[in-house]
Short mmCIF file of N, CA and C and ligand atoms in Angstrom, two decimals:
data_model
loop_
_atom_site.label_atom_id
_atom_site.label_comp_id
_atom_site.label_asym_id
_atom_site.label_seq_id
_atom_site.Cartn_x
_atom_site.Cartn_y
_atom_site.Cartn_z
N UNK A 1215 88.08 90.66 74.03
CA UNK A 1215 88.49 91.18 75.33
C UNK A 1215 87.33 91.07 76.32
N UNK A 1216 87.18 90.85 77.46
CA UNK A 1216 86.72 90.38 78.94
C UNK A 1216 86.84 91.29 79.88
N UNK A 1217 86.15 91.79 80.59
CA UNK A 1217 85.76 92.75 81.77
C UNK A 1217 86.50 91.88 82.52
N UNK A 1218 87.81 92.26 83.34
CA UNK A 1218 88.08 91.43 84.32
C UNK A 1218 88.02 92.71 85.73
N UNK A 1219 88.96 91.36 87.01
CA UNK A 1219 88.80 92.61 87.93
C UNK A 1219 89.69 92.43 88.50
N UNK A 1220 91.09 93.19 89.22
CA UNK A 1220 92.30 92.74 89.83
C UNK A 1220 92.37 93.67 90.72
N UNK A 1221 93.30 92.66 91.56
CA UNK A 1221 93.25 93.33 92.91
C UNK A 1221 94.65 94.27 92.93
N UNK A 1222 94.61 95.59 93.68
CA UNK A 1222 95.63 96.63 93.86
C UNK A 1222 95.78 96.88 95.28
N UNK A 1223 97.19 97.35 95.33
CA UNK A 1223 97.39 98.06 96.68
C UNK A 1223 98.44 98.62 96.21
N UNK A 1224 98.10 100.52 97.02
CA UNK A 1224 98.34 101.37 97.24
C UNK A 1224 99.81 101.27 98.72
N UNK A 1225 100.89 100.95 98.38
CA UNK A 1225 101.59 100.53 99.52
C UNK A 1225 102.36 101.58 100.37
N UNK A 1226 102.66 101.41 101.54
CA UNK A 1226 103.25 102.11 102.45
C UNK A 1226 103.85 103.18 101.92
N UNK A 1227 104.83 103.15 101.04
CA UNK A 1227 105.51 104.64 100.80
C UNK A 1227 104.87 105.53 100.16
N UNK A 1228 104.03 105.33 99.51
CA UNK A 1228 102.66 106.21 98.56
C UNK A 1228 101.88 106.47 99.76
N UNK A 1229 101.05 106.02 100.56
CA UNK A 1229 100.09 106.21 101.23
C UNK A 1229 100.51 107.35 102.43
N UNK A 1230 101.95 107.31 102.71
CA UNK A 1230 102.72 108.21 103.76
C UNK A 1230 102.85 109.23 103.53
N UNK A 1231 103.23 109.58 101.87
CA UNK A 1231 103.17 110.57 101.37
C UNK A 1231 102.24 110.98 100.48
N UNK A 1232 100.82 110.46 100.88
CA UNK A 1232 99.45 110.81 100.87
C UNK A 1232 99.55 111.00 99.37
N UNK A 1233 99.66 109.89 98.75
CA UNK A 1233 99.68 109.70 97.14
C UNK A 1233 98.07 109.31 96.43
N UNK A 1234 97.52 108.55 97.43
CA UNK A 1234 96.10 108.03 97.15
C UNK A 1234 95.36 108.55 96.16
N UNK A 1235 95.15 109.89 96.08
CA UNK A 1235 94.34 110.48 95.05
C UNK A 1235 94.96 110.19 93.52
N UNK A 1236 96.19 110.53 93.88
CA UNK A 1236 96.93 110.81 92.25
C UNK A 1236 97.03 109.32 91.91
N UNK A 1237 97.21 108.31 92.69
CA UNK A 1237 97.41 106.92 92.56
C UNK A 1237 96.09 106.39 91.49
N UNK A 1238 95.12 107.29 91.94
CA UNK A 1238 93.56 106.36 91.60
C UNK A 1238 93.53 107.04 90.37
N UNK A 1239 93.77 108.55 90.66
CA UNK A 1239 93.76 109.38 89.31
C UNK A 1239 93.90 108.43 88.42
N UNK A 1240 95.51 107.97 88.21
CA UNK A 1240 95.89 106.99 86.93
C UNK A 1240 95.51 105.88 86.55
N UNK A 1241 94.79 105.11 87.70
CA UNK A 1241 93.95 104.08 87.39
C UNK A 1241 92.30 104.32 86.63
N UNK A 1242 91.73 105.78 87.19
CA UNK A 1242 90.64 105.96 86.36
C UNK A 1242 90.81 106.67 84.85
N UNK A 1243 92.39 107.20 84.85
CA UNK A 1243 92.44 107.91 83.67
C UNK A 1243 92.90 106.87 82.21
N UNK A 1244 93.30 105.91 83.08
CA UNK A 1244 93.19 104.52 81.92
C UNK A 1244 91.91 103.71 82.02
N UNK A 1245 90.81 104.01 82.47
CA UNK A 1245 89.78 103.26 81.78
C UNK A 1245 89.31 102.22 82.95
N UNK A 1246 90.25 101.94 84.36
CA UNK A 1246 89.83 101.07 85.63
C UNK A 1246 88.68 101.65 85.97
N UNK A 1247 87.85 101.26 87.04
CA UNK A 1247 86.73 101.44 88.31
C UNK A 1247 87.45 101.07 89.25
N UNK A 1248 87.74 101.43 90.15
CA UNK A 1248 87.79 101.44 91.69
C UNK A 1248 86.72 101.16 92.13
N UNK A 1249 85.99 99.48 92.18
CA UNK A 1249 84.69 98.87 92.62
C UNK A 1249 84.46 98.39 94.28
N UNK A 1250 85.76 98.57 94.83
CA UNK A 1250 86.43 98.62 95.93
C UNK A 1250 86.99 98.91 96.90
N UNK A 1251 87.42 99.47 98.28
CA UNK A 1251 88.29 100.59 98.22
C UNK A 1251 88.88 100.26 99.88
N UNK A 1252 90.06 99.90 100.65
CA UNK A 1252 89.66 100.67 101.72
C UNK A 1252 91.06 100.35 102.39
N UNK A 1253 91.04 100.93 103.55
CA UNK A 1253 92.70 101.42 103.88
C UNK A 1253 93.00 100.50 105.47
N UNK A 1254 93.99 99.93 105.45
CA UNK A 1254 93.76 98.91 106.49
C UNK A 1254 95.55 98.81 106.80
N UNK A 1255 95.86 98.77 107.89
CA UNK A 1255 97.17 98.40 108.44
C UNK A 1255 97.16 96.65 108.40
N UNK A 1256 98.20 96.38 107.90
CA UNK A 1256 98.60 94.86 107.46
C UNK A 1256 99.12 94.41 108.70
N UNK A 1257 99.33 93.48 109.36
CA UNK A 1257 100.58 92.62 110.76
C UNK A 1257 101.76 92.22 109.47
N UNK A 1258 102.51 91.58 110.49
CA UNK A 1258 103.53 91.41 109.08
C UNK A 1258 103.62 89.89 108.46
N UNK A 1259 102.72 89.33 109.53
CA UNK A 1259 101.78 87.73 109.56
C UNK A 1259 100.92 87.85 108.07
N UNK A 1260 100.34 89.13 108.49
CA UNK A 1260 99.03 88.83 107.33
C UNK A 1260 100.29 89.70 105.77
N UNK A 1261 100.96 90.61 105.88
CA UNK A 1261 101.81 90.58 104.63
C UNK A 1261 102.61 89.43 104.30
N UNK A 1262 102.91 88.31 104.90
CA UNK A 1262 103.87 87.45 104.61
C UNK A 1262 102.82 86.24 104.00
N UNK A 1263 101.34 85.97 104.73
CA UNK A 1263 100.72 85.23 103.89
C UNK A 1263 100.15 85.98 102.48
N UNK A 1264 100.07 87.06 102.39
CA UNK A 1264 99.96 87.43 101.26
C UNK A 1264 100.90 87.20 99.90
N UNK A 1265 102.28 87.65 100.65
CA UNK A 1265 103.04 87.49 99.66
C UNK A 1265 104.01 85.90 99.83
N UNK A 1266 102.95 84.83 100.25
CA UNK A 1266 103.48 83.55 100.29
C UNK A 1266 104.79 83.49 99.40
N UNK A 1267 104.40 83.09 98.21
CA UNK A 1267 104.65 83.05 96.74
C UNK A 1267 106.54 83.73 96.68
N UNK A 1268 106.81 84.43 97.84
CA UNK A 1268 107.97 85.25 97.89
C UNK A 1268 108.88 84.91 98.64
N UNK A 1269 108.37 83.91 99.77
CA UNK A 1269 108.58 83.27 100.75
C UNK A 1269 110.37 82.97 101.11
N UNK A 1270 110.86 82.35 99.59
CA UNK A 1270 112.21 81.62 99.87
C UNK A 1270 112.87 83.08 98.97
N UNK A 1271 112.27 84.43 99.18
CA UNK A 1271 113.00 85.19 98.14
C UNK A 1271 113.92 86.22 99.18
N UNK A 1272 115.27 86.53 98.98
CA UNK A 1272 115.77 87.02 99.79
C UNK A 1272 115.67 88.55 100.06
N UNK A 1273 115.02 89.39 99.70
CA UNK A 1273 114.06 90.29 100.20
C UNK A 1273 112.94 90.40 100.44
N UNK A 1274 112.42 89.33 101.05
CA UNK A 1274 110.90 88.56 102.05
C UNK A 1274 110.93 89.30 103.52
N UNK A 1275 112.15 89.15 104.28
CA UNK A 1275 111.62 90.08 105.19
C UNK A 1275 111.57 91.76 104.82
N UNK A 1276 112.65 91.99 104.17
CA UNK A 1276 112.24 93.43 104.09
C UNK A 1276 111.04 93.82 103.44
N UNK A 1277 110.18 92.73 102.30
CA UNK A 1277 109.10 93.28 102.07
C UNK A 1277 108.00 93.03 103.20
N UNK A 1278 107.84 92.33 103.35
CA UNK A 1278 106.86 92.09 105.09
C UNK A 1278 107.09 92.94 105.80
N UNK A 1279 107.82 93.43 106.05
CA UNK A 1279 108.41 94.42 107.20
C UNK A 1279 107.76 95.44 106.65
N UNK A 1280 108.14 96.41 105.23
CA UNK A 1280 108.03 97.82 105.03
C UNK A 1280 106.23 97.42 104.45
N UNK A 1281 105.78 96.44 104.10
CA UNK A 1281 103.79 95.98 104.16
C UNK A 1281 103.54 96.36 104.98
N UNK A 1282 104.19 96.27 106.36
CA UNK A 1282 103.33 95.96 107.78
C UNK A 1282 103.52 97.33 108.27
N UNK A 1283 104.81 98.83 107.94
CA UNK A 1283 104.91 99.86 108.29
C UNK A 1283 103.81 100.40 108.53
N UNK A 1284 102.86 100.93 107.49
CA UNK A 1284 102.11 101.52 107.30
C UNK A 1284 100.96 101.36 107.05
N UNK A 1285 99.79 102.46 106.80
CA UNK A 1285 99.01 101.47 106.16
C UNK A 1285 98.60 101.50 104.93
N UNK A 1286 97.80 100.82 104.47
CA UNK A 1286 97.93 100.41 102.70
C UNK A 1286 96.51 100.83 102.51
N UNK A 1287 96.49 101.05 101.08
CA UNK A 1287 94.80 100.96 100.74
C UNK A 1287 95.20 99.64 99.75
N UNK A 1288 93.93 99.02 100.16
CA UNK A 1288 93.31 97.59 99.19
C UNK A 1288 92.45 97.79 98.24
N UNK A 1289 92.57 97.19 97.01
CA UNK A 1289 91.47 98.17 96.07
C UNK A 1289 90.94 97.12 94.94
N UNK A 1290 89.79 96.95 94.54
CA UNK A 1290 89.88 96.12 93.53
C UNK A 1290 89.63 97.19 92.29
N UNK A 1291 90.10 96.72 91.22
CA UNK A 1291 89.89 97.67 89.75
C UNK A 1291 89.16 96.70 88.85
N UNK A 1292 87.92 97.55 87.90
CA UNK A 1292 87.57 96.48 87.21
C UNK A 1292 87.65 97.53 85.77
N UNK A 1293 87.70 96.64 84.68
CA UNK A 1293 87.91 97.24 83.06
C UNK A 1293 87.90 96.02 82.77
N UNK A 1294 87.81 96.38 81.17
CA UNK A 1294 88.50 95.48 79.67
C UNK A 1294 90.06 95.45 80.10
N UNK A 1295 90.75 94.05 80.26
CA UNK A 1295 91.84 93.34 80.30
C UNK A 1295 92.59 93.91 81.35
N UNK A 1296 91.52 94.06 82.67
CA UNK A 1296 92.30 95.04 83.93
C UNK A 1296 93.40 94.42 84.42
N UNK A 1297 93.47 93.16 84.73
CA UNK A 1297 94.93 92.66 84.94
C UNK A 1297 96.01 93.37 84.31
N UNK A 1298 96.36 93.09 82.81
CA UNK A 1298 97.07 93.36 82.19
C UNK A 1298 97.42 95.16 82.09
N UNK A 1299 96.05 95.90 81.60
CA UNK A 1299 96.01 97.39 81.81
C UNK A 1299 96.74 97.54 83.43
N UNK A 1300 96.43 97.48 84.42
CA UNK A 1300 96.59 97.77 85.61
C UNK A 1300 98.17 97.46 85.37
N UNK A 1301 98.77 96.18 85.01
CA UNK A 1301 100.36 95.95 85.05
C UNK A 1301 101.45 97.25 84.26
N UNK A 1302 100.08 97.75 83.39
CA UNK A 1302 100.79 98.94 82.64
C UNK A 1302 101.03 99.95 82.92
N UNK A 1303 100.02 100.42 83.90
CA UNK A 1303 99.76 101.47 84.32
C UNK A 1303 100.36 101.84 85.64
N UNK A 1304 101.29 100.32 85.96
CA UNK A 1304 101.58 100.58 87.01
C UNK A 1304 103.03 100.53 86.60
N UNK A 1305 103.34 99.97 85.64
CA UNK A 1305 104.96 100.30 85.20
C UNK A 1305 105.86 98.91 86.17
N UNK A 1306 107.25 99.16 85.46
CA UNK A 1306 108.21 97.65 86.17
C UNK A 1306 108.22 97.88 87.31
N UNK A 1307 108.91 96.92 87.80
CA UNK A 1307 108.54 96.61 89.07
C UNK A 1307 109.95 97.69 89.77
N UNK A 1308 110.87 97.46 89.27
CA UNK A 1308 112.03 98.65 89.59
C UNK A 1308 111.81 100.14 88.91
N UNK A 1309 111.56 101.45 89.52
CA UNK A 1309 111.24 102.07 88.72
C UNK A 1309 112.11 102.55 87.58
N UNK A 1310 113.78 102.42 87.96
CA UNK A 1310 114.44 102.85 87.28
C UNK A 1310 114.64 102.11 85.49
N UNK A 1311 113.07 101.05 85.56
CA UNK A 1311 113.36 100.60 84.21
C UNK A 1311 111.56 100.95 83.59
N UNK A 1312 111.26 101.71 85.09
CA UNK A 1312 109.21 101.68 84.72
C UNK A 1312 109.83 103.44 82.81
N UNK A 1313 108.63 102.53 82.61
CA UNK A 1313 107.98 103.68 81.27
C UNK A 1313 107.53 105.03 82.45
N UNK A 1314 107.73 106.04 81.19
CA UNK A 1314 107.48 107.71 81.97
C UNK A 1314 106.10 107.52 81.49
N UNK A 1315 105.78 108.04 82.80
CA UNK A 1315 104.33 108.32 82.72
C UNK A 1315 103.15 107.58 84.00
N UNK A 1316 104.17 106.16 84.06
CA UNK A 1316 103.61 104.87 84.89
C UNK A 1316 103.75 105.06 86.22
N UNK A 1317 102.91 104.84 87.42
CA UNK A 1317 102.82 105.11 88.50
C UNK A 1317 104.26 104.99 89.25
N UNK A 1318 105.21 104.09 89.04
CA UNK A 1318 106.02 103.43 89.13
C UNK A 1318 107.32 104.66 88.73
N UNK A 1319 107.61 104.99 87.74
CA UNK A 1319 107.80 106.02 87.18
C UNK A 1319 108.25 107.21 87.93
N UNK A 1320 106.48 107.73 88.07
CA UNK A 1320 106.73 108.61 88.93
C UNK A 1320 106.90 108.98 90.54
N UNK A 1321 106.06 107.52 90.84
CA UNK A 1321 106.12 107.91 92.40
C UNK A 1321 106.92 106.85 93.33
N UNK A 1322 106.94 105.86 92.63
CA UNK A 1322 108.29 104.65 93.51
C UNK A 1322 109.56 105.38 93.76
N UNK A 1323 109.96 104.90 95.39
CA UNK A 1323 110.89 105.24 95.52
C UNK A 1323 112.22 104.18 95.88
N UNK A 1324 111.91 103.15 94.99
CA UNK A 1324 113.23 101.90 94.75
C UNK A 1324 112.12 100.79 94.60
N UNK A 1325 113.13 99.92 94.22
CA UNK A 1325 112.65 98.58 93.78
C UNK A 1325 111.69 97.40 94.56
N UNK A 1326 111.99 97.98 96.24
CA UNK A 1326 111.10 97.36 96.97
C UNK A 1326 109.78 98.07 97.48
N UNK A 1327 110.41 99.78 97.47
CA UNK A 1327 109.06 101.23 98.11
C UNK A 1327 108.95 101.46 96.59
N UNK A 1328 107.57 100.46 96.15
CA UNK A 1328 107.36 100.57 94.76
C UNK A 1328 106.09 101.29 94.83
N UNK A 1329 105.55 101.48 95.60
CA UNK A 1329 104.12 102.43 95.46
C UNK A 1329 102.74 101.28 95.21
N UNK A 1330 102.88 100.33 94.35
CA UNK A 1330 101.93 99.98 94.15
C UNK A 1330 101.79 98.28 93.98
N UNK A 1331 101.11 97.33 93.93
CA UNK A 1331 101.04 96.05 93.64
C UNK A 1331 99.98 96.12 93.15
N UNK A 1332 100.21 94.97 92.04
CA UNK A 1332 98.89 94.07 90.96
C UNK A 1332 98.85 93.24 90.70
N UNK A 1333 97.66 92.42 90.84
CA UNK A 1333 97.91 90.78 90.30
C UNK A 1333 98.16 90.53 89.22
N UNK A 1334 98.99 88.82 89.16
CA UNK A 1334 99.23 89.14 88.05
C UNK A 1334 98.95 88.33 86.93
N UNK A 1335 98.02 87.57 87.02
CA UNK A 1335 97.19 86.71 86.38
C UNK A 1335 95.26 86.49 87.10
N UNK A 1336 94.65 85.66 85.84
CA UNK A 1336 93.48 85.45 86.45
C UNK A 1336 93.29 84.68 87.85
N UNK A 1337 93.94 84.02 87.80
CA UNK A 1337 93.98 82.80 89.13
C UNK A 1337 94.30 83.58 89.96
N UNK A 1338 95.63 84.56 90.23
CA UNK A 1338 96.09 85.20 91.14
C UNK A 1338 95.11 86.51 91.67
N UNK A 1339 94.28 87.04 90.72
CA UNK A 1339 93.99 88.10 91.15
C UNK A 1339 92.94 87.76 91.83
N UNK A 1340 91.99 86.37 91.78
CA UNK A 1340 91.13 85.91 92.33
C UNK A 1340 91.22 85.83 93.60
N UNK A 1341 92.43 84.83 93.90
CA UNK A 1341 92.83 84.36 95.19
C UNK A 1341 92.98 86.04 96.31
N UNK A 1342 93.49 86.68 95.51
CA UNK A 1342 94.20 87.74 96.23
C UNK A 1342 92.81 88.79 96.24
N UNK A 1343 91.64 89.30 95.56
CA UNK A 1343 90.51 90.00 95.91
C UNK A 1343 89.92 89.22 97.10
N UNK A 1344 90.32 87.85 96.81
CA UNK A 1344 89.07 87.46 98.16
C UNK A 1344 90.16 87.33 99.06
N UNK A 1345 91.61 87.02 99.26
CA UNK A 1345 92.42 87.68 101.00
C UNK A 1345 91.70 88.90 101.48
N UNK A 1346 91.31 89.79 100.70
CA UNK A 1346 90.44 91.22 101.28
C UNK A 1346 89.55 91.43 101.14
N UNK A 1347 89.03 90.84 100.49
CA UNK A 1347 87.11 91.24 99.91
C UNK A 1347 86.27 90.21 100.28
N UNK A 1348 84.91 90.46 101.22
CA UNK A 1348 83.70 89.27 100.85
C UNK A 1348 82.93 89.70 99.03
N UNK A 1349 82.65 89.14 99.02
CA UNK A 1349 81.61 88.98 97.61
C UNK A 1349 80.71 90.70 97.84
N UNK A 1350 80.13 90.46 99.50
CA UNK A 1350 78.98 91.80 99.45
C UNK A 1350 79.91 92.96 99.40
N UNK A 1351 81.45 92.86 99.70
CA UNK A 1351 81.80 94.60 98.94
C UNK A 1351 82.01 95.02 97.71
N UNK A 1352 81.87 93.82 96.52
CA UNK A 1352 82.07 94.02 95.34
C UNK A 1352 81.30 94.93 94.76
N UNK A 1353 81.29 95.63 94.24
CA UNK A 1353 80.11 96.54 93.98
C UNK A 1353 80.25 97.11 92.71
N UNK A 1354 80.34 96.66 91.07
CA UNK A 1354 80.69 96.88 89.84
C UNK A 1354 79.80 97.70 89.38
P1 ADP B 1479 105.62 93.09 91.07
O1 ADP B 1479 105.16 93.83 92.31
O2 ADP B 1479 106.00 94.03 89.96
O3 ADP B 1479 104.67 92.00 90.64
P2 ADP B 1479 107.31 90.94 92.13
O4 ADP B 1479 106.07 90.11 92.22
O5 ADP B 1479 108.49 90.36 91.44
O6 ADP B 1479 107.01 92.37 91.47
O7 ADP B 1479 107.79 91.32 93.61
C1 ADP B 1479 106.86 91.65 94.61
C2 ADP B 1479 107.37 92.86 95.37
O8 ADP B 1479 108.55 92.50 96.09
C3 ADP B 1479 107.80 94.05 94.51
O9 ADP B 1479 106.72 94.86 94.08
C4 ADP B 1479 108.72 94.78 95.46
O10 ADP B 1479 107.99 95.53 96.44
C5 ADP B 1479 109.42 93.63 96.15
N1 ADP B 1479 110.69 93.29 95.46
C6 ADP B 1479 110.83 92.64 94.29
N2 ADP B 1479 112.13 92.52 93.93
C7 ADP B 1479 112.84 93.12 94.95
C8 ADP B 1479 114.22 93.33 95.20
N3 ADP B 1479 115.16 92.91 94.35
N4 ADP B 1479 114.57 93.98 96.34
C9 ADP B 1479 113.65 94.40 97.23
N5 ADP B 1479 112.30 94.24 97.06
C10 ADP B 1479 111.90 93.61 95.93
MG1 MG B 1480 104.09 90.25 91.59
#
């Protein structure tokens, strides 16, 4: 196993209802660092190049749209197999199929106001720390 580091966000419906703390809670109580951290309103330009990859998917605008509501915290997490840990910890992507216990679980409120995003491979989580991060905020 490999120290990796993946990128998170804390999304609009969590952050509104000032979830942030309990959000990180579960990421440090599984073993992440929060090496990263910071809270930034998205355009719906910069959520739509983010979520390129979603582009031809037919809830693309509504996710751009409810990205760009509010604002988000951006976060990188680092651990042993953080990609993968982080995907756990954050539970399915619909909550009504997330494991009890998983962020997802408890604090999503539907399949699109999911509370949270994680990359979801090495390649991806790369691309996606540096959409938000220079190198000098990394700080492990
Ligand atoms: P995950 O965030 O678990 O990696 P996906 O990459 O499949 O899930 O989707 C990206 C995001 O798009 C989801 O987290 C969710 O906010 C939104 N989304 C996915 N499927 C739907 C859907 N059927 N209806 C509305 N929004 C969706
Ligand atoms: Mg995804």
């Amino acid at each position: 196993m490999a120290t990796e580091r993946t990128l998170s966000i804390i999304k609009p419906d969590a952050t509104r209802r000032n979830l942030t703390g309990k959000i990180n809670a579960k990421f440090e109580d599984a073993g992440l660092r929060i090496i990263a951290q910071k809270r930034i309103q998205l355009t719906k330009a910069q959520a739509g190049e983010f979520y390129k990859v979603h582009a031809e998917r037919p809830f693309f605008d509504e996710l751009t749209t409810f990205m760009a509501s509010e604002p988000v915290v951006v976060q990188v997490l680092e651990g042993e197999s953080a990609i993968a840990k982080n995907r756990e910890v954050m539970g399915a992507t619909n909550p009504a199929e997330a494991d009890a216990g998983t962020i997802r679980a408890e604090f999503a409120e539907s399949v699109g106001e999911n509370s949270v995003h994680g990359s979801d491979a090495p390649e991806t989580a790369k691309e996606e720390i540096s959409f938000f991060f220079s190198g000098l905020e990394l700080v492990g």
